[in-house]
């Protein structure tokens, strides 16, 4: 309900309701020359000017409101601009001047760990144990097939070949599965995946390099692995060297 005020003999009368106002108009207490005001008006006006419609303050105010809805606030600088001079990104509006900065931020944002859930130390440790068991079973099978069981375990040549075999099997197993599926069987079982910082699959070459970078992580008393527990993107040393991330699928 709108409240009206009107001027009578130099003093202000009101507030009165719309209905009362209209009845005073009928009684000619309020004439086209009476100064009137309501909360939608900027200034007091002659009633005659108000009823002319389009020129009334109320009408002008409402058109101003429409105008201001065409202006948006730039999310970068906080200034207001007409929509036509701005670009929209989702719910955000950016002015022409701030656009380069904003676009740059967006680009950087793509590399931010927004959508990826990095896998922590313990789940990766679990995956490693599974892989370790599988790799040792494969090794045993190859050694058995090669007739190693018939050679004395203390024979140095057996030990050397066995070691090389282990290295080769582990490298082949890891490189193939990471390059092909982004995960070893242990990682698949733990729903983990090795990806690029952008979340893309890694190449065979990167998988191969990463495997040998793991050697380094192991050689320094496994500190390279433990680093994952203290990194905000849960990167191990070999993840850092090869620029990879381990994420939950
Ligand atoms: Zn701006």
Coordinates of C-alpha atoms and ligand atoms in Angstrom, one line a residue, residues 74 76-78 81 95 98, ligand 1:
X74 CA 32.9 -6.2 -13.0
X76 CA 37.7 -7.9 -11.3
X77 CA 37.7 -4.2 -10.6
X78 CA 34.2 -3.8 -9.0
X81 CA 29.5 -0.9 -16.8
X95 CA 34.7 -5.2 -18.1
X98 CA 39.9 -6.4 -16.9
Ligands
LIG1 ZN1 36.9 -4.3 -14.5

